[in-house]
């Protein structure tokens, strides 16, 4: 129960900071004030403050108090920070940073997956692909299976650090997939590109797999840039992904 209270308090304060309710450089309220506002003890607030400091969102000290740090000090590989930013709203700058990260990381990971994937890894990626295909043909949750496909590729690389990066990439991947899903025939057009990646991994051909994933990434990047250049709103990730209708 105490852990749940701590987690909820951390989440409320983290989301408030990332959403800008406490400005960069500003002091946040004292522990007694926060405790009264949130209905929790000072001990719970103190532990949440320690966690926020560890994530780089705030700095605490006897002379400076508790102040919000600039965004370039935040730990952008922390899954909580990514989640809070996603809920607060994905900014163009945040999305472009993540696109750059994806363009650097995912091709290298897929090369490794093509070298190292075993039958179990391939089965997982094939099942995700089958779920995507089923959602396109008969309606359903395409985005979740698309995420599963890409996370399966990162897992098949058999590198613990790359596996951890999938948590940071998930916000971009889901946003990208939702934008693609919103375009007419977007999922159907991207499915053959996914198949090309899968076939190259099955054939254990790293260079071919890398070329295939780069084509897929660049296509998704263009979709996002099209949305950023238009007046359309970016998806918000604080609600379930949209489901495709049966064709």
PDB file of C-alpha atoms in Angstrom:
ATOM      1  CA  UNK A   1       0.000   0.000   0.000  1.00  0.00           C
ATOM      2  CA  UNK A   2       2.841   2.380   0.978  1.00  0.00           C
ATOM      3  CA  UNK A   3       4.589   1.592  -2.309  1.00  0.00           C
ATOM      4  CA  UNK A   4       1.406   2.442  -4.234  1.00  0.00           C
ATOM      5  CA  UNK A   5       1.074   5.753  -2.393  1.00  0.00           C
ATOM      6  CA  UNK A   6       4.700   6.575  -3.159  1.00  0.00           C
ATOM      7  CA  UNK A   7       4.258   5.632  -6.829  1.00  0.00           C
ATOM      8  CA  UNK A   8       1.130   7.728  -7.203  1.00  0.00           C
ATOM      9  CA  UNK A   9       2.749  10.722  -5.491  1.00  0.00           C
ATOM     10  CA  UNK A  10       5.821  10.433  -7.703  1.00  0.00           C
ATOM     11  CA  UNK A  11       3.601  10.228 -10.782  1.00  0.00           C
ATOM     12  CA  UNK A  12       1.538  13.293  -9.842  1.00  0.00           C
ATOM     13  CA  UNK A  13       4.613  15.417  -9.147  1.00  0.00           C
ATOM     14  CA  UNK A  14       6.527  14.125 -12.176  1.00  0.00           C
ATOM     15  CA  UNK A  15       3.639  14.828 -14.538  1.00  0.00           C
ATOM     16  CA  UNK A  16       3.191  18.303 -13.038  1.00  0.00           C
ATOM     17  CA  UNK A  17       6.860  19.152 -13.666  1.00  0.00           C
ATOM     18  CA  UNK A  18       6.981  17.734 -17.195  1.00  0.00           C
ATOM     19  CA  UNK A  19       3.689  19.423 -18.114  1.00  0.00           C
ATOM     20  CA  UNK A  20       5.171  22.780 -17.055  1.00  0.00           C
ATOM     21  CA  UNK A  21       2.964  23.445 -14.051  1.00  0.00           C
ATOM     22  CA  UNK A  22       6.205  24.180 -12.212  1.00  0.00           C
ATOM     23  CA  UNK A  23       8.384  26.353 -14.444  1.00  0.00           C
ATOM     24  CA  UNK A  24      12.023  25.618 -15.223  1.00  0.00           C
ATOM     25  CA  UNK A  25      14.147  27.136 -12.457  1.00  0.00           C
ATOM     26  CA  UNK A  26      11.153  27.693 -10.181  1.00  0.00           C
ATOM     27  CA  UNK A  27      10.873  26.319  -6.680  1.00  0.00           C
ATOM     28  CA  UNK A  28       8.261  23.694  -6.007  1.00  0.00           C
ATOM     29  CA  UNK A  29       6.210  23.873  -2.796  1.00  0.00           C
ATOM     30  CA  UNK A  30       7.658  22.631   0.486  1.00  0.00           C
ATOM     31  CA  UNK A  31       7.132  19.086   1.731  1.00  0.00           C
ATOM     32  CA  UNK A  32       4.379  20.085   4.222  1.00  0.00           C
ATOM     33  CA  UNK A  33       2.507  22.033   1.543  1.00  0.00           C
ATOM     34  CA  UNK A  34       2.787  19.211  -1.016  1.00  0.00           C
ATOM     35  CA  UNK A  35       1.776  16.672   1.601  1.00  0.00           C
ATOM     36  CA  UNK A  36      -1.362  18.657   2.396  1.00  0.00           C
ATOM     37  CA  UNK A  37      -2.175  19.209  -1.294  1.00  0.00           C
ATOM     38  CA  UNK A  38      -1.748  15.511  -2.170  1.00  0.00           C
ATOM     39  CA  UNK A  39      -3.111  14.075   1.061  1.00  0.00           C
ATOM     40  CA  UNK A  40       0.047  12.146   1.928  1.00  0.00           C
ATOM     41  CA  UNK A  41       2.671  12.257   4.650  1.00  0.00           C
ATOM     42  CA  UNK A  42       5.873  14.291   4.518  1.00  0.00           C
ATOM     43  CA  UNK A  43       7.797  11.022   4.383  1.00  0.00           C
ATOM     44  CA  UNK A  44       6.015  10.011   1.164  1.00  0.00           C
ATOM     45  CA  UNK A  45       6.668  13.439  -0.365  1.00  0.00           C
ATOM     46  CA  UNK A  46      10.337  13.291   0.686  1.00  0.00           C
ATOM     47  CA  UNK A  47      10.810   9.910  -1.024  1.00  0.00           C
ATOM     48  CA  UNK A  48       9.105  11.170  -4.189  1.00  0.00           C
ATOM     49  CA  UNK A  49      11.386  14.228  -4.207  1.00  0.00           C
ATOM     50  CA  UNK A  50      14.435  11.941  -3.950  1.00  0.00           C
ATOM     51  CA  UNK A  51      13.168   9.911  -6.930  1.00  0.00           C
ATOM     52  CA  UNK A  52      12.566  13.055  -9.002  1.00  0.00           C
ATOM     53  CA  UNK A  53      16.087  14.264  -8.212  1.00  0.00           C
ATOM     54  CA  UNK A  54      17.497  10.889  -9.302  1.00  0.00           C
ATOM     55  CA  UNK A  55      15.649  11.289 -12.619  1.00  0.00           C
ATOM     56  CA  UNK A  56      17.259  14.708 -13.129  1.00  0.00           C
ATOM     57  CA  UNK A  57      14.015  16.692 -12.979  1.00  0.00           C
ATOM     58  CA  UNK A  58      14.854  18.688  -9.853  1.00  0.00           C
ATOM     59  CA  UNK A  59      17.764  19.697  -7.655  1.00  0.00           C
ATOM     60  CA  UNK A  60      17.538  20.052  -3.905  1.00  0.00           C
ATOM     61  CA  UNK A  61      19.805  21.788  -1.429  1.00  0.00           C
ATOM     62  CA  UNK A  62      19.818  23.901   1.714  1.00  0.00           C
ATOM     63  CA  UNK A  63      20.503  27.133  -0.199  1.00  0.00           C
ATOM     64  CA  UNK A  64      18.607  26.484  -3.441  1.00  0.00           C
ATOM     65  CA  UNK A  65      15.571  24.698  -2.024  1.00  0.00           C
ATOM     66  CA  UNK A  66      13.892  22.360  -4.487  1.00  0.00           C
ATOM     67  CA  UNK A  67      14.012  23.714  -8.032  1.00  0.00           C
ATOM     68  CA  UNK A  68      13.043  22.371 -11.461  1.00  0.00           C
ATOM     69  CA  UNK A  69      16.040  21.720 -13.699  1.00  0.00           C
ATOM     70  CA  UNK A  70      16.230  22.501 -17.444  1.00  0.00           C
ATOM     71  CA  UNK A  71      15.018  19.738 -19.742  1.00  0.00           C
ATOM     72  CA  UNK A  72      18.513  18.913 -20.977  1.00  0.00           C
ATOM     73  CA  UNK A  73      19.282  17.695 -17.443  1.00  0.00           C
ATOM     74  CA  UNK A  74      16.333  15.287 -17.378  1.00  0.00           C
ATOM     75  CA  UNK A  75      17.018  11.580 -17.818  1.00  0.00           C
ATOM     76  CA  UNK A  76      15.327  10.942 -21.165  1.00  0.00           C
ATOM     77  CA  UNK A  77      16.115   7.232 -20.960  1.00  0.00           C
ATOM     78  CA  UNK A  78      14.036   6.894 -17.812  1.00  0.00           C
ATOM     79  CA  UNK A  79      10.715   5.198 -18.721  1.00  0.00           C
ATOM     80  CA  UNK A  80       8.813   7.379 -16.226  1.00  0.00           C
ATOM     81  CA  UNK A  81      10.096  10.614 -17.805  1.00  0.00           C
ATOM     82  CA  UNK A  82       9.157   9.338 -21.264  1.00  0.00           C
ATOM     83  CA  UNK A  83       5.693   8.334 -20.032  1.00  0.00           C
ATOM     84  CA  UNK A  84       5.077  11.678 -18.336  1.00  0.00           C
ATOM     85  CA  UNK A  85       6.124  13.588 -21.453  1.00  0.00           C
ATOM     86  CA  UNK A  86       3.869  11.397 -23.589  1.00  0.00           C
ATOM     87  CA  UNK A  87       0.912  12.120 -21.348  1.00  0.00           C
ATOM     88  CA  UNK A  88       1.670  15.831 -21.196  1.00  0.00           C
ATOM     89  CA  UNK A  89       1.807  16.005 -24.988  1.00  0.00           C
ATOM     90  CA  UNK A  90       4.465  15.150 -27.538  1.00  0.00           C
ATOM     91  CA  UNK A  91       6.271  18.254 -28.762  1.00  0.00           C
ATOM     92  CA  UNK A  92       7.877  18.505 -32.223  1.00  0.00           C
ATOM     93  CA  UNK A  93      11.322  18.802 -30.595  1.00  0.00           C
ATOM     94  CA  UNK A  94      10.762  15.680 -28.508  1.00  0.00           C
ATOM     95  CA  UNK A  95       9.544  13.710 -31.517  1.00  0.00           C
ATOM     96  CA  UNK A  96      12.451  14.760 -33.712  1.00  0.00           C
ATOM     97  CA  UNK A  97      14.959  13.815 -31.013  1.00  0.00           C
ATOM     98  CA  UNK A  98      13.329  10.407 -30.764  1.00  0.00           C
ATOM     99  CA  UNK A  99      13.273  10.007 -34.549  1.00  0.00           C
ATOM    100  CA  UNK A 100      17.012  10.670 -34.641  1.00  0.00           C
ATOM    101  CA  UNK A 101      17.529   8.131 -31.875  1.00  0.00           C
ATOM    102  CA  UNK A 102      15.485   5.550 -33.731  1.00  0.00           C
ATOM    103  CA  UNK A 103      17.399   6.141 -36.988  1.00  0.00           C
ATOM    104  CA  UNK A 104      20.689   5.529 -35.156  1.00  0.00           C
ATOM    105  CA  UNK A 105      19.655   2.609 -32.945  1.00  0.00           C
ATOM    106  CA  UNK A 106      17.130   0.453 -34.767  1.00  0.00           C
ATOM    107  CA  UNK A 107      19.129  -0.354 -37.950  1.00  0.00           C
ATOM    108  CA  UNK A 108      22.081  -1.510 -35.825  1.00  0.00           C
ATOM    109  CA  UNK A 109      19.764  -3.540 -33.618  1.00  0.00           C
ATOM    110  CA  UNK A 110      18.121  -5.211 -36.610  1.00  0.00           C
ATOM    111  CA  UNK A 111      21.534  -6.149 -38.015  1.00  0.00           C
ATOM    112  CA  UNK A 112      22.278  -7.912 -34.738  1.00  0.00           C
ATOM    113  CA  UNK A 113      18.822  -9.521 -34.740  1.00  0.00           C
ATOM    114  CA  UNK A 114      19.493 -10.949 -38.204  1.00  0.00           C
ATOM    115  CA  UNK A 115      22.727 -12.435 -36.896  1.00  0.00           C
ATOM    116  CA  UNK A 116      21.501 -13.690 -33.515  1.00  0.00           C
ATOM    117  CA  UNK A 117      17.761 -14.417 -33.671  1.00  0.00           C
ATOM    118  CA  UNK A 118      16.806 -17.976 -32.771  1.00  0.00           C
ATOM    119  CA  UNK A 119      13.596 -19.813 -33.521  1.00  0.00           C
ATOM    120  CA  UNK A 120      11.853 -18.448 -30.425  1.00  0.00           C
ATOM    121  CA  UNK A 121      12.731 -14.851 -31.359  1.00  0.00           C
ATOM    122  CA  UNK A 122      11.499 -15.343 -34.922  1.00  0.00           C
ATOM    123  CA  UNK A 123       8.280 -16.971 -33.708  1.00  0.00           C
ATOM    124  CA  UNK A 124       7.580 -13.921 -31.521  1.00  0.00           C
ATOM    125  CA  UNK A 125       8.164 -11.484 -34.402  1.00  0.00           C
ATOM    126  CA  UNK A 126       6.102 -13.629 -36.782  1.00  0.00           C
ATOM    127  CA  UNK A 127       3.195 -13.705 -34.313  1.00  0.00           C
ATOM    128  CA  UNK A 128       3.337  -9.917 -34.040  1.00  0.00           C
ATOM    129  CA  UNK A 129       3.346  -9.623 -37.831  1.00  0.00           C
ATOM    130  CA  UNK A 130       0.369 -12.004 -38.035  1.00  0.00           C
ATOM    131  CA  UNK A 131      -1.490  -9.789 -35.534  1.00  0.00           C
ATOM    132  CA  UNK A 132      -0.808  -6.713 -37.664  1.00  0.00           C
ATOM    133  CA  UNK A 133      -2.029  -8.496 -40.786  1.00  0.00           C
ATOM    134  CA  UNK A 134      -5.165  -9.708 -38.995  1.00  0.00           C
ATOM    135  CA  UNK A 135      -5.945  -6.188 -37.749  1.00  0.00           C
ATOM    136  CA  UNK A 136      -5.641  -4.808 -41.291  1.00  0.00           C
ATOM    137  CA  UNK A 137      -7.837  -7.503 -42.822  1.00  0.00           C
ATOM    138  CA  UNK A 138     -10.469  -7.904 -40.113  1.00  0.00           C
ATOM    139  CA  UNK A 139     -10.105  -4.886 -37.828  1.00  0.00           C
ATOM    140  CA  UNK A 140      -8.419  -4.739 -34.438  1.00  0.00           C
ATOM    141  CA  UNK A 141      -5.530  -3.381 -32.431  1.00  0.00           C
ATOM    142  CA  UNK A 142      -2.854  -2.854 -35.081  1.00  0.00           C
ATOM    143  CA  UNK A 143      -0.684  -0.495 -33.008  1.00  0.00           C
ATOM    144  CA  UNK A 144      -0.094  -2.949 -30.159  1.00  0.00           C
ATOM    145  CA  UNK A 145       1.058  -5.663 -32.564  1.00  0.00           C
ATOM    146  CA  UNK A 146       3.270  -3.151 -34.398  1.00  0.00           C
ATOM    147  CA  UNK A 147       4.940  -2.270 -31.088  1.00  0.00           C
ATOM    148  CA  UNK A 148       5.342  -5.961 -30.341  1.00  0.00           C
ATOM    149  CA  UNK A 149       6.997  -6.473 -33.746  1.00  0.00           C
ATOM    150  CA  UNK A 150       9.634  -3.792 -33.179  1.00  0.00           C
ATOM    151  CA  UNK A 151      10.247  -4.716 -29.555  1.00  0.00           C
ATOM    152  CA  UNK A 152      10.721  -8.295 -30.728  1.00  0.00           C
ATOM    153  CA  UNK A 153      13.450  -7.128 -33.113  1.00  0.00           C
ATOM    154  CA  UNK A 154      15.237  -5.240 -30.320  1.00  0.00           C
ATOM    155  CA  UNK A 155      14.952  -8.255 -28.039  1.00  0.00           C
ATOM    156  CA  UNK A 156      16.343 -10.557 -30.746  1.00  0.00           C
ATOM    157  CA  UNK A 157      19.502  -8.424 -30.878  1.00  0.00           C
ATOM    158  CA  UNK A 158      20.345  -9.996 -27.502  1.00  0.00           C
ATOM    159  CA  UNK A 159      21.872  -6.852 -26.077  1.00  0.00           C
ATOM    160  CA  UNK A 160      20.670  -5.743 -22.659  1.00  0.00           C
ATOM    161  CA  UNK A 161      21.311  -2.059 -23.335  1.00  0.00           C
ATOM    162  CA  UNK A 162      19.377  -2.118 -26.594  1.00  0.00           C
ATOM    163  CA  UNK A 163      16.538  -3.922 -24.825  1.00  0.00           C
ATOM    164  CA  UNK A 164      16.424  -1.089 -22.272  1.00  0.00           C
ATOM    165  CA  UNK A 165      16.339   1.506 -25.046  1.00  0.00           C
ATOM    166  CA  UNK A 166      13.117  -0.018 -26.315  1.00  0.00           C
ATOM    167  CA  UNK A 167      11.387   1.649 -23.358  1.00  0.00           C
ATOM    168  CA  UNK A 168      12.508   5.063 -24.565  1.00  0.00           C
ATOM    169  CA  UNK A 169      11.673   4.251 -28.177  1.00  0.00           C
ATOM    170  CA  UNK A 170       8.172   3.001 -27.388  1.00  0.00           C
ATOM    171  CA  UNK A 171       6.744   6.530 -27.129  1.00  0.00           C
ATOM    172  CA  UNK A 172       8.015   7.370 -30.612  1.00  0.00           C
ATOM    173  CA  UNK A 173       7.029   4.006 -32.051  1.00  0.00           C
ATOM    174  CA  UNK A 174       3.483   4.235 -30.756  1.00  0.00           C
ATOM    175  CA  UNK A 175       3.136   7.837 -31.961  1.00  0.00           C
ATOM    176  CA  UNK A 176       4.514   6.902 -35.361  1.00  0.00           C
ATOM    177  CA  UNK A 177       2.193   3.919 -35.640  1.00  0.00           C
ATOM    178  CA  UNK A 178      -0.858   5.958 -34.626  1.00  0.00           C
ATOM    179  CA  UNK A 179      -0.024   8.600 -37.239  1.00  0.00           C
ATOM    180  CA  UNK A 180       0.459   5.896 -39.868  1.00  0.00           C
ATOM    181  CA  UNK A 181      -2.773   4.212 -38.805  1.00  0.00           C
ATOM    182  CA  UNK A 182      -4.657   7.492 -39.226  1.00  0.00           C
ATOM    183  CA  UNK A 183      -3.528   7.818 -42.862  1.00  0.00           C
ATOM    184  CA  UNK A 184      -5.693   6.170 -45.533  1.00  0.00           C
ATOM    185  CA  UNK A 185      -4.249   2.695 -46.164  1.00  0.00           C
ATOM    186  CA  UNK A 186      -1.249   3.588 -43.956  1.00  0.00           C
ATOM    187  CA  UNK A 187      -1.004   0.204 -42.209  1.00  0.00           C
ATOM    188  CA  UNK A 188      -1.627  -1.724 -45.442  1.00  0.00           C
ATOM    189  CA  UNK A 189       1.138   0.220 -47.185  1.00  0.00           C
ATOM    190  CA  UNK A 190       3.619  -0.374 -44.378  1.00  0.00           C
ATOM    191  CA  UNK A 191       2.888  -4.094 -43.996  1.00  0.00           C
ATOM    192  CA  UNK A 192       5.083  -5.214 -46.961  1.00  0.00           C
ATOM    193  CA  UNK A 193       7.963  -3.188 -45.492  1.00  0.00           C
ATOM    194  CA  UNK A 194       7.556  -5.048 -42.210  1.00  0.00           C
ATOM    195  CA  UNK A 195       7.485  -8.333 -44.136  1.00  0.00           C
ATOM    196  CA  UNK A 196      10.766  -7.425 -45.842  1.00  0.00           C
ATOM    197  CA  UNK A 197      12.408  -6.862 -42.465  1.00  0.00           C
ATOM    198  CA  UNK A 198      11.064 -10.133 -41.093  1.00  0.00           C
ATOM    199  CA  UNK A 199      12.139 -12.127 -44.155  1.00  0.00           C
ATOM    200  CA  UNK A 200      15.676 -10.745 -43.928  1.00  0.00           C
ATOM    201  CA  UNK A 201      15.890 -11.649 -40.238  1.00  0.00           C
ATOM    202  CA  UNK A 202      14.586 -15.169 -40.953  1.00  0.00           C
ATOM    203  CA  UNK A 203      17.207 -15.515 -43.703  1.00  0.00           C
ATOM    204  CA  UNK A 204      19.920 -14.229 -41.299  1.00  0.00           C
ATOM    205  CA  UNK A 205      20.977 -11.530 -43.782  1.00  0.00           C
ATOM    206  CA  UNK A 206      22.098  -8.504 -41.694  1.00  0.00           C
ATOM    207  CA  UNK A 207      22.764  -6.045 -44.533  1.00  0.00           C
ATOM    208  CA  UNK A 208      19.429  -6.805 -46.185  1.00  0.00           C
ATOM    209  CA  UNK A 209      17.639  -6.476 -42.820  1.00  0.00           C
ATOM    210  CA  UNK A 210      19.291  -3.106 -42.185  1.00  0.00           C
ATOM    211  CA  UNK A 211      18.244  -1.752 -45.588  1.00  0.00           C
ATOM    212  CA  UNK A 212      14.682  -2.938 -45.024  1.00  0.00           C
ATOM    213  CA  UNK A 213      14.319  -1.339 -41.603  1.00  0.00           C
ATOM    214  CA  UNK A 214      15.798   1.951 -42.867  1.00  0.00           C
ATOM    215  CA  UNK A 215      13.113   2.065 -45.582  1.00  0.00           C
ATOM    216  CA  UNK A 216      10.462   1.466 -42.937  1.00  0.00           C
ATOM    217  CA  UNK A 217      11.878   4.075 -40.535  1.00  0.00           C
ATOM    218  CA  UNK A 218      12.220   6.728 -43.251  1.00  0.00           C
ATOM    219  CA  UNK A 219       8.638   6.142 -44.341  1.00  0.00           C
ATOM    220  CA  UNK A 220       7.414   6.587 -40.760  1.00  0.00           C
ATOM    221  CA  UNK A 221       9.588   9.669 -40.338  1.00  0.00           C
ATOM    222  CA  UNK A 222       7.986  11.265 -43.380  1.00  0.00           C
ATOM    223  CA  UNK A 223       4.538  10.538 -41.954  1.00  0.00           C
ATOM    224  CA  UNK A 224       5.480  12.350 -38.737  1.00  0.00           C
ATOM    225  CA  UNK A 225       7.034  15.292 -40.576  1.00  0.00           C
ATOM    226  CA  UNK A 226       3.845  15.608 -42.647  1.00  0.00           C
ATOM    227  CA  UNK A 227       1.809  15.857 -39.449  1.00  0.00           C
ATOM    228  CA  UNK A 228       4.255  18.323 -37.855  1.00  0.00           C
ATOM    229  CA  UNK A 229       3.982  20.495 -40.964  1.00  0.00           C
ATOM    230  CA  UNK A 230       0.194  20.471 -40.864  1.00  0.00           C
ATOM    231  CA  UNK A 231      -2.389  21.710 -38.399  1.00  0.00           C
ATOM    232  CA  UNK A 232      -3.285  18.209 -37.247  1.00  0.00           C
ATOM    233  CA  UNK A 233      -2.810  17.389 -33.583  1.00  0.00           C
ATOM    234  CA  UNK A 234      -0.286  14.817 -32.483  1.00  0.00           C
ATOM    235  CA  UNK A 235      -1.713  11.715 -30.814  1.00  0.00           C
ATOM    236  CA  UNK A 236      -1.873  11.726 -27.002  1.00  0.00           C
ATOM    237  CA  UNK A 237      -0.660   8.537 -25.383  1.00  0.00           C
ATOM    238  CA  UNK A 238      -2.806   8.723 -22.256  1.00  0.00           C
ATOM    239  CA  UNK A 239      -5.563   6.701 -23.878  1.00  0.00           C
ATOM    240  CA  UNK A 240      -5.698   3.268 -25.585  1.00  0.00           C
ATOM    241  CA  UNK A 241      -4.438   3.081 -29.193  1.00  0.00           C
ATOM    242  CA  UNK A 242      -7.076   3.334 -31.924  1.00  0.00           C
ATOM    243  CA  UNK A 243      -8.402   0.131 -33.455  1.00  0.00           C
ATOM    244  CA  UNK A 244      -8.635  -0.469 -37.184  1.00  0.00           C
ATOM    245  CA  UNK A 245     -12.019  -1.074 -38.715  1.00  0.00           C
ATOM    246  CA  UNK A 246     -12.628  -4.195 -40.748  1.00  0.00           C
ATOM    247  CA  UNK A 247     -12.008  -3.614 -44.429  1.00  0.00           C
TER     248      UNK A 247
END
